[in-house]
C-alpha cells in the first residue's frame, strides 16, 4: 500500500459500490438463471434446425401460412382485448378513486386474477356454453337462440376470457396512475371553468398518457402469450390458433425444439416491436411528476 | 385590469356545512363589499378552508345561501362561478408552460386568440414573470410557482379571488415580499379577495377586515385594528398576541358595563382592567400582551412571580416567569434580570382586558 490516505474500500464506496451493492446478487443470479440463460439457449437453438441450415427454421416459419398466420391471429386477439381493457379500466378507475369503499370494490374487481385462466375458462365453458345461463337467459328474453349465438370454441370465447382475466391487471395499473394525479389539479381546472370533459382532455389525459402506454404494453404482452384459454375456449385448429399453440405443437407434437425456439423468438420479436412502438410514442407527452407543486 | 368588474357585494347567509355528525361550518353570515380584502383567520380545523371551498363551489353547502348581488351562486357548479382560486400547493398543471397555465381559464372560455394573448401578457406582467413565461412549472422556484398560480387565477378577471393559505409553503423572506404583491394585485384588480390563513400577522397586514373562526363559527369580524386592540373573545385575544392569561374573581358587585373599568382579584392581587363586554362575574380572565407586562416596584400592586428564563432582544429583554400558583407569564423588561429572581409584574389598566369566564 502506498501512502495515499484514502483506502480502496472508501474509494469504491464513493463511486457507489459498497456492501449494499452485494444485495443485487440474488436478483442477478435469478435473472441470469431464469431469463438470460434460457433465452440465449433458445436463441442459439433456433439457428440449429434439423436440416442444418442457419436460417432454416425462420425460412420454414415465414413460408408456411399455417405458421406465420398465427402472428396475425394472435395480434387480432391481443390488440383489441388490450385496448378494450384499457378503455374500460380508465372510467372505472376514475369512479373508484372517489369512492369510499374503494378497497372492497377493488378487491372484487381484482378477484379474477387469483382464479387463474384455467378455472375461468372452465367456468366460462359452462356459463357461456350452449346450455349455459347466459345463452338460455338470452333465448328466454327472445334476444337469440342457442343455435344463433356461439360464445365458446371460437374467437369470442378467447376474447371474453382474455377480457375477464386481463381486466383486473389493467385496472390495477390504471388505478395507480389515476390516483397519482393530484386532486387539486382537477379542482384548479374546474375553478377556471373547465367542465368534466375538458378537464379529462386537457389535464388527465396528457398526464395519464405515459402511464397508460406502460399499462398497454404490460397488458398486451400478457394477452399476446395467451395459451390455455385459446385451447380450452377457442378453436385451436383454426380461428384461435395463436402463436403459442404453434410453438407448443412444434415442441411437443413434432418434437422439433429448434423450430419451437424459432417460433418463440418470432413471438418475442413481435411483442418487442409493439412495445417499443408504444413506448416511443410516450416521448410525445409530458413525463414528469403529476403533482401541482414542487416536492 | 378589473375595470369591468361590476358587482356591489358578496353575501353569505347562514352558510353551513356538516361532515356526518360534525359541524365544520355553522351559520356563517357575512356581507363583503366590492374592493374589500377579507381574511379568514383561525387555527387548523376552525372551518376557514371549508368556508372558502363552499364559496368556490368545490364543496357543497348543507345550509344557507351565497349571493353575488342578486344572483344566488351556491347552487351554481364550480365551473360556472368564475372565481379565481389560488391553492396552497399551487396546483399548477405540470405539463403546461407558464403561459399555457395562465391562459387556461381564458381558453376554457373560448376567448379569441389575440385577446387571449393580450390578457395573458397582462397577467404575466402583473406577477412579473416575463422571463419565465416559456418554462414548465417544475423548472420554477416555489415563489415563482405561486406567482403563476396567482396570475392564472386573475387572468380570467374574476369578481372574487379566493386564496387558501397561498404563502404557507414559502420561506419567511419570500412570504413578506409576496404579501405586498398580493395586496398590490388585489388593489389593481378591484374585486373581492378572500384569503384564508392561520397566521395573524398575514391577516393583520393584508386584510381590510378579518373574520376570526373557531370550531366552525365566527368569533369576531372586524378591522385589523379592532381585532388587535379590542378582541371580543378570550380566544381571539390569545390569537392576537395576548399570551398571558390570569384567572381571577371580579370585585365590583353586579354587572360591569362594556368598555368600563373593572377590578378583579388575582390570587390576592387586585388589578384594574378594561371590560369589553358586560361582566356578570364572578369568574373572570385577564389577558395581557407580553410587551405590556413589565416589572414594577415592590410598593406598586402587581403579580409576584419567579423569573424562569430571560433573554436579550436588542432594545429590551424578554422573560418568562411563574407565579406561586403555577401560571406561566411572559413579560418585557428594560433592565436585565436573572433566572430564579423574584419579580413583581404589572401592566397599565388600559392594556389589561378582562373577559367573562374562568378556566378555559
XYZ file of C-alpha atoms in Angstrom:
655
model
C 0.000 0.000 0.000
C 1.257 3.452 -0.817
C 0.983 6.460 1.431
C -2.195 7.745 -0.195
C -4.604 8.081 2.691
C -7.855 7.008 1.062
C -8.384 3.246 1.379
C -9.632 1.234 -1.579
C -12.981 0.452 0.074
C -13.707 4.113 0.670
C -12.904 4.941 -2.939
C -15.179 2.112 -4.114
C -17.958 3.347 -1.848
C -17.584 6.854 -3.226
C -18.248 5.531 -6.717
C -21.386 3.737 -5.493
C -20.010 0.281 -4.742
C -20.227 -0.828 -1.130
C -21.649 -3.636 1.000
C -25.177 -2.735 -0.033
C -24.291 -3.427 -3.659
C -23.982 -7.106 -2.760
C -27.749 -7.186 -2.222
C -28.127 -7.118 -6.009
C -26.510 -10.533 -6.335
C -29.569 -12.750 -5.632
C -31.593 -10.896 -8.249
C -28.716 -11.065 -10.729
C -28.398 -14.828 -10.233
C -32.129 -15.239 -10.711
C -32.173 -13.180 -13.907
C -29.149 -14.997 -15.299
C -30.505 -18.449 -14.484
C -34.145 -17.931 -15.373
C -34.015 -15.418 -18.182
C -30.644 -14.742 -19.768
C -29.517 -18.376 -19.954
C -32.776 -19.910 -21.255
C -33.254 -17.049 -23.686
C -29.724 -17.358 -25.102
C -30.086 -21.125 -25.232
C -33.347 -20.815 -27.173
C -31.912 -18.180 -29.474
C -28.916 -20.343 -30.360
C -31.082 -23.444 -30.658
C -33.344 -21.669 -33.124
C -30.386 -21.327 -35.524
C -29.686 -25.071 -35.493
C -32.648 -26.579 -37.341
C -32.967 -30.248 -38.259
C -31.971 -29.573 -41.872
C -28.746 -27.973 -40.695
C -29.049 -24.583 -42.413
C -28.557 -21.451 -40.330
C -31.905 -19.739 -41.023
C -33.867 -22.871 -41.938
C -36.410 -22.532 -39.132
C -37.171 -18.915 -39.898
C -37.448 -19.679 -43.592
C -39.854 -22.506 -42.794
C -41.941 -20.307 -40.471
C -42.344 -17.435 -42.898
C -43.097 -19.642 -45.890
C -45.861 -21.678 -44.218
C -49.124 -19.710 -43.843
C -50.207 -22.183 -41.171
C -47.276 -20.895 -39.108
C -46.854 -17.218 -39.999
C -50.638 -16.740 -39.945
C -50.510 -17.232 -36.176
C -48.822 -13.838 -35.807
C -51.872 -12.134 -37.224
C -54.318 -14.421 -35.372
C -52.666 -13.572 -32.062
C -52.468 -9.851 -32.810
C -56.147 -9.900 -33.799
C -56.922 -11.159 -30.310
C -54.365 -9.351 -28.182
C -54.635 -5.823 -29.600
C -58.436 -5.388 -29.386
C -58.554 -7.076 -25.979
C -55.822 -4.832 -24.585
C -57.438 -1.703 -25.992
C -60.854 -2.688 -24.668
C -59.445 -3.426 -21.199
C -57.638 -0.114 -21.132
C -60.622 1.884 -22.351
C -62.826 0.154 -19.774
C -60.339 0.485 -16.934
C -59.910 4.267 -17.160
C -63.522 5.281 -16.357
C -63.811 2.594 -13.675
C -60.577 3.816 -12.075
C -61.839 7.408 -12.167
C -65.081 6.443 -10.489
C -63.449 4.254 -7.857
C -60.871 6.882 -6.979
C -63.643 8.992 -5.481
C -65.486 6.194 -3.681
C -65.411 5.496 -0.008
C -65.379 1.691 -0.169
C -62.516 1.794 -2.619
C -60.706 -1.186 -1.188
C -63.718 -3.513 -1.184
C -64.612 -2.766 -4.798
C -61.003 -3.026 -5.888
C -60.776 -6.434 -4.232
C -63.871 -7.656 -6.065
C -62.547 -6.386 -9.389
C -59.164 -7.964 -8.852
C -60.535 -11.352 -7.815
C -60.330 -12.961 -11.312
C -56.526 -12.674 -11.147
C -56.471 -15.083 -8.235
C -58.622 -17.644 -10.055
C -56.210 -18.378 -12.859
C -57.006 -18.703 -16.540
C -57.924 -22.381 -16.469
C -60.572 -22.008 -13.774
C -62.042 -19.009 -15.571
C -62.064 -20.987 -18.828
C -63.875 -23.914 -17.196
C -66.435 -21.571 -15.687
C -66.969 -19.802 -18.972
C -67.486 -23.105 -20.804
C -70.473 -23.691 -18.531
C -71.761 -20.157 -18.290
C -71.426 -19.154 -21.937
C -71.926 -22.697 -23.329
C -74.951 -23.672 -25.449
C -76.833 -24.817 -22.326
C -75.355 -22.157 -20.043
C -77.239 -19.455 -18.154
C -76.190 -16.696 -20.459
C -77.476 -18.152 -23.705
C -80.603 -19.543 -22.026
C -81.427 -16.158 -20.499
C -80.966 -14.523 -23.879
C -83.227 -17.029 -25.565
C -85.897 -16.677 -22.844
C -85.796 -12.925 -23.405
C -86.184 -13.612 -27.111
C -82.861 -11.984 -27.955
C -81.445 -15.026 -29.701
C -81.363 -18.787 -29.787
C -78.646 -21.268 -28.788
C -78.215 -22.011 -32.474
C -77.536 -18.407 -33.492
C -75.247 -17.331 -30.657
C -71.968 -19.080 -30.133
C -69.677 -17.732 -27.448
C -67.317 -20.639 -26.808
C -64.963 -22.657 -29.016
C -64.380 -19.681 -31.267
C -62.710 -16.252 -31.359
C -65.225 -14.685 -28.950
C -64.657 -17.313 -26.283
C -60.954 -16.495 -26.132
C -61.694 -12.784 -26.431
C -64.066 -12.841 -23.451
C -61.700 -14.888 -21.314
C -58.838 -12.507 -22.045
C -61.048 -9.584 -21.061
C -62.068 -11.273 -17.818
C -58.565 -12.308 -16.775
C -56.794 -9.280 -18.218
C -59.064 -6.510 -16.967
C -58.095 -6.724 -13.268
C -54.438 -6.393 -14.155
C -55.025 -3.457 -16.499
C -57.380 -1.873 -13.973
C -54.928 -2.122 -11.046
C -52.176 -0.427 -13.029
C -54.532 2.242 -14.333
C -55.891 2.932 -10.844
C -52.398 3.548 -9.527
C -51.719 6.052 -12.321
C -55.068 7.768 -11.906
C -54.620 8.035 -8.133
C -51.201 9.564 -8.714
C -52.739 12.724 -10.144
C -53.209 15.459 -7.560
C -56.908 16.173 -6.942
C -56.046 19.861 -6.622
C -55.256 19.924 -10.365
C -58.803 18.935 -11.184
C -60.169 21.467 -8.690
C -57.981 24.171 -10.185
C -59.190 23.353 -13.699
C -62.789 23.395 -12.512
C -62.468 26.827 -10.897
C -61.031 28.051 -14.205
C -64.184 26.970 -15.989
C -63.233 23.551 -17.369
C -66.140 21.092 -17.430
C -65.509 17.427 -16.758
C -64.925 16.507 -20.409
C -62.482 19.395 -20.835
C -60.732 18.509 -17.578
C -60.280 14.956 -18.795
C -58.984 16.064 -22.184
C -56.671 18.848 -21.058
C -55.442 17.678 -17.649
C -55.933 13.989 -17.023
C -55.315 12.521 -20.446
C -51.951 14.214 -21.083
C -50.765 13.359 -17.577
C -52.047 9.787 -17.795
C -50.820 9.038 -21.318
C -47.321 7.824 -20.392
C -48.731 5.571 -17.662
C -51.427 4.261 -19.945
C -48.754 3.430 -22.536
C -46.902 1.301 -19.972
C -50.166 -0.313 -18.909
C -50.941 -1.067 -22.538
C -47.552 -2.725 -23.038
C -47.760 -4.926 -19.966
C -51.351 -5.921 -20.705
C -50.545 -6.559 -24.337
C -47.616 -8.848 -23.583
C -49.842 -10.812 -21.242
C -52.602 -11.172 -23.824
C -50.191 -11.998 -26.646
C -48.853 -15.020 -24.808
C -52.365 -16.483 -24.395
C -52.357 -20.256 -24.354
C -54.740 -22.160 -22.017
C -57.880 -20.207 -22.902
C -57.076 -20.363 -26.633
C -57.063 -24.151 -26.342
C -59.961 -24.573 -23.912
C -62.331 -21.849 -25.121
C -61.205 -21.304 -28.679
C -60.894 -23.243 -31.883
C -57.206 -24.173 -31.606
C -57.133 -25.759 -35.027
C -58.291 -22.624 -36.821
C -59.550 -19.188 -35.780
C -57.706 -19.093 -32.442
C -54.576 -20.947 -33.436
C -52.378 -18.435 -31.627
C -48.629 -18.356 -31.895
C -48.048 -20.112 -28.574
C -50.055 -23.068 -29.860
C -47.818 -23.243 -32.908
C -44.764 -23.281 -30.662
C -46.314 -25.901 -28.409
C -47.127 -28.159 -31.362
C -43.636 -27.829 -32.770
C -42.077 -28.740 -29.450
C -44.344 -31.432 -28.088
C -46.091 -32.908 -31.111
C -43.315 -32.776 -33.699
C -40.522 -32.807 -31.113
C -38.734 -30.119 -33.105
C -37.359 -27.972 -30.270
C -35.320 -25.947 -32.695
C -38.395 -24.847 -34.666
C -40.272 -24.221 -31.408
C -37.457 -21.946 -30.254
C -37.576 -20.073 -33.537
C -41.344 -19.550 -33.154
C -40.781 -18.306 -29.588
C -38.184 -15.851 -30.909
C -40.628 -14.573 -33.542
C -43.242 -14.188 -30.819
C -40.803 -12.195 -28.705
C -39.858 -10.011 -31.671
C -43.492 -9.168 -32.464
C -44.090 -8.193 -28.831
C -40.931 -6.138 -28.832
C -41.991 -4.235 -31.954
C -45.377 -3.337 -30.464
C -43.934 -2.445 -27.040
C -41.117 -0.316 -28.436
C -43.541 1.445 -30.775
C -45.919 2.296 -27.944
C -43.167 3.353 -25.563
C -41.612 5.589 -28.181
C -44.918 7.408 -28.545
C -44.569 8.341 -24.877
C -41.951 10.888 -25.781
C -44.758 12.949 -27.332
C -46.120 13.555 -23.843
C -45.051 15.255 -20.647
C -43.472 12.646 -18.380
C -42.621 14.485 -15.163
C -44.385 14.154 -11.820
C -48.142 14.595 -11.969
C -48.356 16.894 -8.972
C -49.241 20.563 -8.868
C -46.186 21.674 -6.939
C -42.555 21.032 -6.275
C -41.538 18.320 -3.862
C -57.441 45.214 -15.489
C -60.570 44.757 -13.490
C -62.355 47.836 -14.778
C -65.379 45.819 -15.866
C -65.855 44.037 -12.567
C -69.324 45.260 -11.755
C -70.919 43.974 -8.627
C -71.592 45.549 -5.287
C -71.405 42.823 -2.708
C -70.994 39.176 -1.873
C -73.360 37.980 0.823
C -73.113 34.814 2.853
C -76.355 33.951 4.611
C -76.157 31.393 7.412
C -73.878 29.195 5.338
C -73.253 25.817 6.954
C -71.529 22.586 6.138
C -71.635 19.334 8.061
C -69.489 16.239 7.617
C -71.535 13.414 9.061
C -72.290 14.499 12.608
C -69.593 17.157 12.644
C -70.407 20.810 12.046
C -67.445 22.074 10.060
C -69.121 25.408 9.445
C -72.169 26.923 11.140
C -74.280 29.969 10.347
C -71.604 31.928 8.538
C -73.218 35.264 7.779
C -71.155 37.995 6.211
C -71.514 40.794 3.692
C -68.428 41.715 1.685
C -68.305 44.905 -0.383
C -66.546 45.197 -3.702
C -62.902 46.127 -3.216
C -62.593 44.524 0.198
C -59.773 42.212 1.204
C -61.124 39.727 3.730
C -59.005 37.357 5.774
C -60.485 34.202 7.257
C -58.324 33.590 10.283
C -58.228 30.707 12.697
C -56.329 27.637 13.815
C -56.449 24.461 11.723
C -59.826 22.771 11.847
C -61.698 26.025 12.532
C -63.649 25.840 9.277
C -61.839 28.527 7.300
C -60.891 26.260 4.397
C -64.357 24.720 4.451
C -65.817 28.204 4.112
C -63.514 29.020 1.208
C -64.286 25.757 -0.608
C -68.019 26.367 -0.142
C -67.702 29.811 -1.731
C -65.572 28.381 -4.555
C -68.059 25.581 -5.136
C -65.567 22.784 -4.544
C -67.645 21.774 -1.542
C -71.437 21.817 -1.442
C -73.059 23.744 1.394
C -75.511 21.924 3.611
C -77.429 25.049 4.605
C -77.671 28.732 3.857
C -77.165 30.706 0.659
C -74.458 32.713 -1.066
C -75.354 35.733 -3.185
C -73.365 37.859 -5.588
C -75.647 40.896 -5.679
C -78.960 39.311 -6.737
C -77.530 36.115 -8.185
C -77.596 33.085 -5.958
C -74.286 31.332 -6.574
C -74.173 28.480 -4.065
C -76.381 26.469 -6.419
C -74.084 27.040 -9.406
C -71.475 24.474 -10.464
C -67.906 25.403 -9.691
C -67.183 25.899 -13.427
C -69.978 28.459 -13.697
C -68.968 30.661 -10.773
C -65.964 32.164 -12.490
C -63.989 32.831 -9.308
C -60.212 32.724 -9.289
C -58.709 30.345 -6.789
C -55.127 30.082 -5.556
C -54.320 26.786 -3.885
C -51.968 26.105 -1.013
C -49.877 23.704 -3.111
C -50.247 25.952 -6.224
C -51.917 23.161 -8.276
C -50.190 24.247 -11.474
C -50.672 22.000 -14.486
C -47.243 20.340 -14.656
C -47.437 19.552 -18.384
C -48.196 23.105 -19.462
C -45.849 26.063 -19.741
C -46.317 29.117 -17.559
C -48.111 30.896 -20.448
C -50.318 27.937 -21.073
C -51.198 27.622 -17.384
C -52.111 31.284 -17.172
C -54.164 31.152 -20.359
C -56.067 28.025 -19.309
C -59.118 29.803 -17.915
C -59.356 32.054 -20.969
C -59.095 29.075 -23.338
C -61.905 27.357 -21.436
C -63.978 30.490 -22.000
C -63.252 30.427 -25.718
C -61.581 33.846 -25.702
C -60.258 34.761 -29.167
C -56.543 34.283 -29.725
C -55.446 37.925 -29.940
C -57.470 38.887 -26.877
C -56.178 35.814 -25.044
C -52.552 36.659 -25.787
C -53.067 40.225 -24.645
C -54.669 39.217 -21.354
C -52.094 36.505 -20.638
C -49.345 39.057 -21.252
C -51.031 41.447 -18.853
C -51.325 38.751 -16.161
C -47.673 37.751 -16.640
C -46.632 41.399 -16.271
C -48.745 41.777 -13.144
C -46.843 38.978 -11.395
C -43.520 39.976 -13.051
C -42.738 36.638 -14.668
C -41.921 37.852 -18.191
C -38.645 35.943 -18.352
C -40.145 32.629 -17.170
C -43.164 32.507 -19.482
C -41.997 29.559 -21.563
C -40.818 27.329 -18.732
C -42.645 24.408 -17.193
C -43.791 24.829 -13.570
C -41.290 22.207 -12.417
C -38.437 24.493 -13.513
C -39.564 27.365 -11.264
C -38.888 28.147 -7.602
C -41.690 27.982 -5.045
C -42.226 31.735 -5.093
C -42.365 31.827 -8.882
C -44.808 28.931 -8.921
C -47.087 30.802 -6.555
C -46.928 33.855 -8.820
C -48.013 31.674 -11.737
C -50.879 30.354 -9.640
C -51.964 33.912 -8.830
C -51.637 35.023 -12.464
C -53.691 32.034 -13.592
C -56.427 32.905 -11.129
C -56.587 36.614 -12.036
C -56.252 36.189 -15.816
C -59.976 35.465 -16.050
C -60.752 38.824 -14.350
C -62.715 37.160 -11.575
C -65.016 39.178 -9.340
C -63.723 37.130 -6.455
C -60.223 35.775 -5.814
C -60.028 33.005 -3.245
C -56.681 32.216 -1.679
C -56.129 29.165 0.501
C -53.019 29.735 2.622
C -51.072 30.666 -0.510
C -47.866 31.583 1.287
C -47.572 28.731 3.755
C -45.123 26.759 1.608
C -42.725 29.679 1.167
C -39.829 30.786 3.338
C -40.135 33.787 5.661
C -38.445 36.371 3.440
C -40.425 35.403 0.366
C -43.639 35.450 2.384
C -43.107 39.115 3.237
C -42.427 40.012 -0.406
C -45.419 38.062 -1.673
C -47.715 39.693 0.896
C -47.034 43.082 -0.630
C -47.521 41.662 -4.133
C -50.827 40.108 -3.191
C -52.051 43.365 -1.678
C -50.977 45.288 -4.801
C -52.622 42.777 -7.143
C -55.816 42.973 -5.103
C -55.893 46.740 -5.494
C -55.199 46.531 -9.239
C -57.978 44.018 -9.722
C -60.602 45.901 -7.751
C -62.740 42.889 -6.821
C -63.005 40.968 -3.602
C -60.181 38.849 -2.234
C -60.896 36.242 0.402
C -57.726 34.998 1.995
C -57.521 32.007 4.316
C -54.661 31.944 6.791
C -53.708 30.778 10.259
C -51.049 33.478 10.531
C -52.343 36.566 12.353
C -49.509 38.761 11.044
C -50.533 37.927 7.487
C -54.174 38.669 8.266
C -53.384 41.928 10.086
C -51.101 43.249 7.369
C -53.218 42.249 4.352
C -56.861 42.456 5.222
C -59.366 45.275 5.355
C -61.472 43.088 7.594
C -60.647 39.896 9.436
C -63.100 37.108 10.196
C -61.912 35.006 13.115
C -63.326 31.494 13.052
C -63.229 28.891 15.756
C -64.935 25.494 15.723
C -66.861 26.400 12.591
C -68.328 29.601 13.995
C -67.496 33.281 13.677
C -65.874 34.587 16.844
C -65.312 38.126 15.642
C -65.426 40.213 12.477
C -63.547 43.472 12.419
C -60.783 45.630 11.053
C -57.235 44.615 11.960
C -57.214 47.456 14.470
C -60.442 46.288 16.088
C -59.094 42.820 16.492
C -55.708 43.897 17.676
C -56.919 46.386 20.279
C -60.348 45.037 21.155
C -60.534 41.274 20.700
C -64.103 40.294 21.503
C -63.312 36.919 22.941
C -60.525 35.443 25.000
C -59.717 33.020 22.134
C -59.373 35.922 19.712
C -57.243 37.765 22.247
C -54.922 34.808 22.500
C -54.675 34.697 18.722
C -53.849 38.421 18.682
C -50.846 38.015 20.916
C -52.357 38.264 24.392
C -50.290 35.359 25.600
C -50.761 35.993 29.314
C -53.965 34.681 30.853
C -54.773 35.206 34.513
C -57.881 33.773 36.128
C -59.459 35.738 38.946
C -62.595 36.878 40.714
C -64.499 40.078 39.887
C -64.511 42.527 42.792
C -67.116 45.117 41.821
C -70.545 43.738 42.620
C -73.204 43.222 39.971
C -72.639 43.605 36.236
C -69.934 45.770 34.757
C -70.882 47.657 31.581
C -68.959 47.208 28.329
C -65.803 49.270 27.933
C -65.829 50.105 31.650
C -63.011 49.673 34.099
C -63.276 46.549 36.237
C -61.216 45.321 39.161
C -60.585 41.726 39.910
C -58.695 39.734 42.494
C -55.976 37.532 41.019
C -54.709 35.320 43.789
C -54.558 38.126 46.328
C -53.526 40.894 43.926
C -56.122 43.368 42.752
C -55.668 44.553 39.175
C -57.741 47.021 37.228
C -58.519 46.425 33.575
C -60.981 47.064 30.735
C -64.135 45.000 30.263
C -65.024 44.797 26.569
C -68.331 43.125 27.372
C -70.601 43.246 30.358
C -69.246 41.060 33.128
C -71.866 39.337 35.236
C -68.931 37.943 37.227
C -67.648 36.493 39.411
C -65.180 34.304 37.472
C -63.123 36.367 35.000
C -59.941 36.020 32.959
C -57.471 38.798 32.270
C -55.475 38.866 29.032
C -52.233 40.844 28.737
C -49.680 41.089 25.917
C -46.116 40.186 26.908
C -44.952 43.622 25.726
C -47.348 45.352 28.140
C -46.404 43.292 31.174
C -43.354 44.788 32.869
C -41.627 44.626 36.257
C -42.767 47.229 38.845
C -41.515 48.383 42.271
C -42.494 46.440 45.347
C -44.730 49.310 46.521
C -46.967 49.049 43.416
C -49.685 46.400 43.089
C -48.620 43.545 40.807
C -48.366 39.816 40.326
C -45.477 38.233 42.187
C -43.582 35.591 40.270
C -40.191 33.980 39.883
C -38.141 34.547 36.733
C -37.591 31.290 34.846
C -35.845 32.402 31.674
C -34.556 35.681 30.393
C -33.183 36.725 27.039
C -31.760 39.772 25.342
C -33.862 41.025 22.418
C -31.845 44.043 21.296
C -33.766 47.046 22.563
C -35.035 45.312 25.666
C -35.297 41.945 27.377
C -37.897 39.204 27.144
C -38.577 36.967 30.113
C -40.766 34.171 31.330
C -41.788 33.858 34.949
C -44.042 31.619 37.014
C -46.437 32.626 39.777
C -46.612 30.625 43.028
C -49.913 29.211 41.674
C -48.024 27.854 38.652
C -49.251 30.247 35.936
C -46.602 30.959 33.291
C -46.195 34.639 32.411
C -44.357 36.284 29.509
C -43.055 39.807 30.042
C -40.812 42.578 28.768
C -38.138 44.290 30.815
C -35.901 47.324 30.342
C -33.429 46.068 32.900
C -31.636 42.726 32.998
C -32.905 40.104 35.451
C -31.717 36.625 36.278
C -33.421 33.271 36.422
C -34.558 32.496 39.958
C -35.023 36.170 40.875
C -38.335 37.353 42.335
C -40.208 39.853 40.183
C -43.436 41.835 40.521
C -45.232 42.279 37.186
C -47.959 44.666 36.243
C -49.481 46.439 33.253
C -51.311 49.686 32.558
C -55.052 49.152 33.283
C -55.894 50.172 29.685
C -53.740 47.286 28.441
C -55.416 44.625 30.582
C -58.521 43.076 29.002
C -60.942 41.335 31.320
C -63.238 38.637 29.933
C -66.096 36.739 31.458
C -65.364 33.164 32.451
C -62.727 31.181 34.206
C -60.773 28.151 33.263
C -60.783 27.686 29.514
